[in-house]
């Protein structure tokens, strides 16, 4: 009974949020959009030309309410695209929308639901269509501090695999077939622990994300001739600890690179594992 009430309350709150957004759009629609001076028109057009890489493209951001996901959403919006963000949490969707302000209301589409659920994904993707690309930044397992993997219970490994590789598999199974009719990019976000066990207390994460990395490679192989191009971005960044810009690779760098891979400019890149270790890799993008 509590679960039914919670679900109904979540839908009510998201509906209220969407209604508020609609009212703001109506108010803005009643105001004059004409600039006062012609020079302002030229300046605005110039900025949009520089930023526009995902114009008229709807990009699904799986994990868009998370630490990395928020930067991915910002990058899609900055590139003049529409960010479609599914989430099981109405509260997280509300925080995401409110945190982006009113400027991007019409290009930020929050969808309440679980894309990993076979029962919910069909209706969710129907609301998300059309889609022209997607990025998945998923991982819900929190490692229990252990001296070694040998000290961990097998059920903890199962939890780690469910939190990373199973989550990415479910997202790929849901989204890639939706992209295939018109084609587009599909990007998975990965951490360096999959390639180097940097911390003895995160051994299970290394094992699970290594399986996630192999999943991405298998998808690249299976879809080599598909209209969907799959790439994997390995991020060397410290995010979610208070200041996301303190490491050499920032959240904005990650978002900018992913936006490039999902854009027409990045259409020639497919089947690649990109280790994003330096902002110089972003500064050289077209």
Short mmCIF file of C-alpha atoms in Angstrom, two decimals:
data_model
loop_
_atom_site.label_atom_id
_atom_site.label_comp_id
_atom_site.label_asym_id
_atom_site.label_seq_id
_atom_site.Cartn_x
_atom_site.Cartn_y
_atom_site.Cartn_z
CA UNK A 1 0.00 0.00 0.00
CA UNK A 2 2.82 2.39 0.87
CA UNK A 3 4.53 1.67 -2.47
CA UNK A 4 1.33 2.48 -4.38
CA UNK A 5 0.93 5.73 -2.44
CA UNK A 6 4.58 6.68 -3.02
CA UNK A 7 4.28 6.04 -6.75
CA UNK A 8 1.07 8.08 -6.99
CA UNK A 9 2.64 10.92 -5.02
CA UNK A 10 5.71 10.88 -7.28
CA UNK A 11 3.56 11.14 -10.40
CA UNK A 12 1.55 13.96 -8.82
CA UNK A 13 4.66 15.97 -7.98
CA UNK A 14 6.17 15.52 -11.44
CA UNK A 15 2.87 16.52 -13.05
CA UNK A 16 2.84 19.64 -10.89
CA UNK A 17 6.39 20.42 -11.99
CA UNK A 18 5.49 20.00 -15.68
CA UNK A 19 2.43 22.23 -15.23
CA UNK A 20 4.61 24.91 -13.63
CA UNK A 21 7.01 24.70 -16.56
CA UNK A 22 4.11 25.00 -19.00
CA UNK A 23 2.82 28.12 -17.26
CA UNK A 24 6.28 29.71 -17.41
CA UNK A 25 6.48 28.98 -21.15
CA UNK A 26 3.08 30.62 -21.69
CA UNK A 27 4.18 33.71 -19.78
CA UNK A 28 7.35 33.95 -21.83
CA UNK A 29 5.33 33.44 -25.00
CA UNK A 30 3.33 36.56 -24.24
CA UNK A 31 6.41 38.74 -24.02
CA UNK A 32 8.15 40.38 -26.93
CA UNK A 33 11.17 38.41 -28.12
CA UNK A 34 12.45 41.21 -30.37
CA UNK A 35 15.87 42.59 -29.43
CA UNK A 36 16.21 46.33 -29.05
CA UNK A 37 19.24 46.72 -31.26
CA UNK A 38 20.47 44.92 -34.31
CA UNK A 39 23.91 44.42 -32.80
CA UNK A 40 22.36 42.25 -30.11
CA UNK A 41 20.84 40.06 -32.82
CA UNK A 42 24.21 39.48 -34.43
CA UNK A 43 25.84 38.65 -31.08
CA UNK A 44 23.18 36.08 -30.17
CA UNK A 45 23.35 34.39 -33.55
CA UNK A 46 27.12 34.17 -33.35
CA UNK A 47 27.00 32.47 -29.94
CA UNK A 48 24.42 29.95 -31.12
CA UNK A 49 26.53 29.12 -34.17
CA UNK A 50 29.50 28.30 -31.93
CA UNK A 51 27.47 26.22 -29.48
CA UNK A 52 25.20 24.41 -31.91
CA UNK A 53 26.26 20.79 -32.40
CA UNK A 54 23.10 18.92 -31.36
CA UNK A 55 20.42 21.17 -32.81
CA UNK A 56 17.14 19.31 -33.44
CA UNK A 57 18.52 16.19 -31.76
CA UNK A 58 16.90 14.48 -28.79
CA UNK A 59 19.50 12.76 -26.61
CA UNK A 60 18.52 10.30 -23.88
CA UNK A 61 20.75 10.62 -20.81
CA UNK A 62 20.49 7.46 -18.71
CA UNK A 63 21.71 8.36 -15.25
CA UNK A 64 21.15 12.04 -15.98
CA UNK A 65 20.31 12.87 -12.37
CA UNK A 66 23.62 11.48 -11.11
CA UNK A 67 27.00 13.08 -10.44
CA UNK A 68 28.37 12.66 -13.97
CA UNK A 69 24.94 12.65 -15.58
CA UNK A 70 24.20 16.24 -14.59
CA UNK A 71 27.25 17.39 -16.56
CA UNK A 72 26.11 15.34 -19.54
CA UNK A 73 22.68 16.99 -19.42
CA UNK A 74 24.30 20.44 -19.26
CA UNK A 75 26.48 19.60 -22.27
CA UNK A 76 23.50 18.48 -24.36
CA UNK A 77 21.65 21.68 -23.53
CA UNK A 78 24.73 23.82 -24.20
CA UNK A 79 25.07 22.16 -27.59
CA UNK A 80 21.49 23.22 -28.43
CA UNK A 81 20.12 19.70 -28.08
CA UNK A 82 17.19 18.31 -26.12
CA UNK A 83 18.06 16.19 -23.07
CA UNK A 84 15.59 13.41 -22.26
CA UNK A 85 16.22 12.20 -18.72
CA UNK A 86 14.45 9.13 -17.30
CA UNK A 87 14.58 8.46 -13.58
CA UNK A 88 12.73 6.45 -10.96
CA UNK A 89 12.91 9.42 -8.57
CA UNK A 90 10.54 12.37 -8.95
CA UNK A 91 12.61 14.29 -6.38
CA UNK A 92 15.81 13.91 -8.41
CA UNK A 93 14.04 14.98 -11.59
CA UNK A 94 12.63 18.04 -9.82
CA UNK A 95 16.09 18.98 -8.54
CA UNK A 96 17.57 18.56 -12.03
CA UNK A 97 14.95 20.74 -13.69
CA UNK A 98 14.99 23.43 -11.03
CA UNK A 99 18.77 23.51 -11.03
CA UNK A 100 18.88 24.26 -14.76
CA UNK A 101 16.69 27.39 -14.52
CA UNK A 102 14.04 28.50 -17.00
CA UNK A 103 16.21 29.04 -20.08
CA UNK A 104 16.23 25.35 -21.05
CA UNK A 105 12.76 24.31 -19.91
CA UNK A 106 11.53 23.31 -23.34
CA UNK A 107 14.70 21.30 -24.09
CA UNK A 108 14.93 19.40 -20.82
CA UNK A 109 12.44 16.53 -20.77
CA UNK A 110 12.16 14.69 -17.42
CA UNK A 111 10.49 11.27 -17.59
CA UNK A 112 9.44 9.46 -14.45
CA UNK A 113 10.01 5.72 -14.83
CA UNK A 114 12.54 2.90 -14.83
CA UNK A 115 14.19 2.33 -18.20
CA UNK A 116 15.65 -0.94 -16.92
CA UNK A 117 12.19 -2.34 -16.20
CA UNK A 118 10.70 -4.45 -18.99
CA UNK A 119 7.26 -3.48 -17.70
CA UNK A 120 7.91 0.27 -17.90
CA UNK A 121 10.40 0.74 -20.72
CA UNK A 122 7.97 0.50 -23.64
CA UNK A 123 5.74 3.32 -22.41
CA UNK A 124 8.78 5.32 -21.29
CA UNK A 125 10.50 5.12 -24.67
CA UNK A 126 7.27 5.97 -26.44
CA UNK A 127 7.24 9.26 -24.53
CA UNK A 128 10.94 9.77 -25.25
CA UNK A 129 10.70 9.37 -29.04
CA UNK A 130 12.11 10.45 -31.39
CA UNK A 131 15.64 9.81 -30.17
CA UNK A 132 18.81 10.65 -32.10
CA UNK A 133 21.41 9.49 -29.59
CA UNK A 134 21.98 8.33 -26.03
CA UNK A 135 24.59 8.24 -23.30
CA UNK A 136 24.58 5.93 -20.27
CA UNK A 137 26.30 6.91 -17.03
CA UNK A 138 25.18 4.25 -14.58
CA UNK A 139 26.53 2.57 -11.49
CA UNK A 140 24.76 2.22 -8.16
CA UNK A 141 26.98 -0.14 -6.19
CA UNK A 142 28.87 1.32 -3.23
CA UNK A 143 31.90 -0.79 -2.34
CA UNK A 144 32.15 -2.07 1.21
CA UNK A 145 35.66 -1.35 2.54
CA UNK A 146 37.56 -4.64 2.59
CA UNK A 147 41.19 -5.53 2.83
CA UNK A 148 40.89 -7.59 -0.37
CA UNK A 149 38.45 -9.21 -2.74
CA UNK A 150 39.14 -12.48 -0.95
CA UNK A 151 37.55 -11.02 2.19
CA UNK A 152 34.32 -10.14 0.34
CA UNK A 153 31.21 -12.28 0.34
CA UNK A 154 30.12 -13.60 -3.11
CA UNK A 155 26.80 -11.78 -2.75
CA UNK A 156 28.70 -8.47 -2.75
CA UNK A 157 30.16 -9.33 -6.16
CA UNK A 158 26.64 -10.04 -7.39
CA UNK A 159 25.54 -6.63 -6.14
CA UNK A 160 28.47 -4.98 -7.89
CA UNK A 161 27.71 -6.74 -11.19
CA UNK A 162 24.03 -5.77 -10.89
CA UNK A 163 24.94 -2.15 -10.14
CA UNK A 164 27.24 -1.71 -13.13
CA UNK A 165 27.23 -4.26 -15.94
CA UNK A 166 23.60 -5.38 -15.55
CA UNK A 167 22.42 -1.76 -15.41
CA UNK A 168 24.30 -0.94 -18.61
CA UNK A 169 23.02 -4.06 -20.35
CA UNK A 170 19.42 -3.18 -19.50
CA UNK A 171 19.88 0.38 -20.80
CA UNK A 172 21.48 -0.83 -24.04
CA UNK A 173 18.73 -3.40 -24.62
CA UNK A 174 16.10 -0.70 -24.17
CA UNK A 175 17.64 2.21 -26.06
CA UNK A 176 19.73 0.84 -28.95
CA UNK A 177 16.78 -0.77 -30.81
CA UNK A 178 14.97 2.58 -30.51
CA UNK A 179 17.92 4.34 -32.16
CA UNK A 180 18.42 1.84 -35.00
CA UNK A 181 15.71 3.07 -37.43
CA UNK A 182 17.27 6.52 -37.83
CA UNK A 183 20.76 5.80 -36.47
CA UNK A 184 22.78 7.81 -34.00
CA UNK A 185 25.43 7.60 -31.34
CA UNK A 186 25.41 5.53 -28.16
CA UNK A 187 28.06 6.33 -25.55
CA UNK A 188 28.81 4.49 -22.32
CA UNK A 189 30.66 6.17 -19.47
CA UNK A 190 33.33 4.17 -17.69
CA UNK A 191 35.79 4.76 -14.86
CA UNK A 192 39.51 3.91 -14.77
CA UNK A 193 39.07 1.21 -12.11
CA UNK A 194 38.01 -1.13 -14.92
CA UNK A 195 41.54 -0.99 -16.31
CA UNK A 196 43.66 -0.50 -13.20
CA UNK A 197 42.74 -1.54 -9.60
CA UNK A 198 43.85 1.70 -7.99
CA UNK A 199 42.39 1.06 -4.53
CA UNK A 200 42.44 -2.18 -2.55
CA UNK A 201 39.04 -1.29 -1.07
CA UNK A 202 37.42 -1.01 -4.51
CA UNK A 203 38.37 -4.38 -5.92
CA UNK A 204 34.79 -5.44 -6.56
CA UNK A 205 34.15 -2.23 -8.48
CA UNK A 206 37.19 -2.98 -10.65
CA UNK A 207 35.86 -6.46 -11.38
CA UNK A 208 32.33 -5.25 -12.16
CA UNK A 209 33.40 -2.31 -14.31
CA UNK A 210 35.88 -4.52 -16.18
CA UNK A 211 32.86 -6.64 -17.14
CA UNK A 212 31.08 -3.42 -18.11
CA UNK A 213 34.02 -2.47 -20.34
CA UNK A 214 33.87 -5.85 -22.06
CA UNK A 215 30.12 -5.41 -22.53
CA UNK A 216 30.83 -2.16 -24.38
CA UNK A 217 33.38 -3.89 -26.60
CA UNK A 218 30.93 -6.69 -27.38
CA UNK A 219 28.28 -4.12 -28.34
CA UNK A 220 30.80 -2.37 -30.60
CA UNK A 221 31.52 -5.72 -32.31
CA UNK A 222 27.88 -6.73 -32.68
CA UNK A 223 26.87 -3.30 -34.01
CA UNK A 224 29.88 -2.77 -36.29
CA UNK A 225 27.60 -2.65 -39.35
CA UNK A 226 24.65 -1.03 -37.58
CA UNK A 227 23.37 2.51 -37.99
CA UNK A 228 24.09 2.95 -34.28
CA UNK A 229 27.71 3.79 -33.48
CA UNK A 230 28.87 2.71 -30.02
CA UNK A 231 31.76 4.33 -28.18
CA UNK A 232 33.06 4.13 -24.62
CA UNK A 233 34.53 7.08 -22.71
CA UNK A 234 36.78 6.33 -19.75
CA UNK A 235 36.85 9.37 -17.49
CA UNK A 236 39.86 10.20 -15.32
CA UNK A 237 38.18 12.71 -13.04
CA UNK A 238 37.25 13.15 -9.40
CA UNK A 239 33.60 14.15 -9.35
CA UNK A 240 31.03 14.32 -6.59
CA UNK A 241 33.37 15.34 -3.79
CA UNK A 242 32.41 18.99 -3.54
CA UNK A 243 34.29 20.63 -6.41
CA UNK A 244 33.83 18.91 -9.77
CA UNK A 245 36.34 21.27 -11.40
CA UNK A 246 39.31 20.49 -9.16
CA UNK A 247 40.67 17.60 -11.24
CA UNK A 248 42.44 18.15 -14.61
CA UNK A 249 39.44 16.68 -16.48
CA UNK A 250 36.28 18.49 -15.37
CA UNK A 251 32.63 17.56 -15.64
CA UNK A 252 32.29 20.12 -18.43
CA UNK A 253 35.13 18.41 -20.33
CA UNK A 254 33.37 15.07 -20.10
CA UNK A 255 30.10 16.54 -21.30
CA UNK A 256 31.75 18.38 -24.18
CA UNK A 257 33.48 15.23 -25.44
CA UNK A 258 30.31 13.16 -25.24
CA UNK A 259 28.35 15.88 -27.04
CA UNK A 260 30.94 15.73 -29.82
CA UNK A 261 30.58 11.94 -30.13
CA UNK A 262 26.80 12.28 -30.38
CA UNK A 263 26.93 15.11 -32.93
CA UNK A 264 27.23 14.97 -36.70
CA UNK A 265 30.85 16.13 -36.31
CA UNK A 266 31.61 12.91 -34.42
CA UNK A 267 29.72 10.62 -36.79
CA UNK A 268 32.96 9.11 -38.05
CA UNK A 269 33.96 7.84 -34.61
CA UNK A 270 32.68 4.37 -33.75
CA UNK A 271 33.90 1.30 -31.91
CA UNK A 272 36.37 3.30 -29.83
CA UNK A 273 37.37 3.29 -26.16
CA UNK A 274 38.49 6.83 -25.43
CA UNK A 275 40.55 7.42 -22.30
CA UNK A 276 39.75 11.03 -21.41
CA UNK A 277 42.75 12.04 -19.31
CA UNK A 278 43.50 15.62 -20.32
CA UNK A 279 41.54 18.78 -21.18
CA UNK A 280 43.77 19.02 -24.27
CA UNK A 281 41.75 16.16 -25.76
CA UNK A 282 38.67 18.38 -25.55
CA UNK A 283 40.31 21.62 -26.71
CA UNK A 284 41.27 20.02 -30.04
CA UNK A 285 37.72 18.93 -30.90
CA UNK A 286 36.12 20.60 -33.93
#
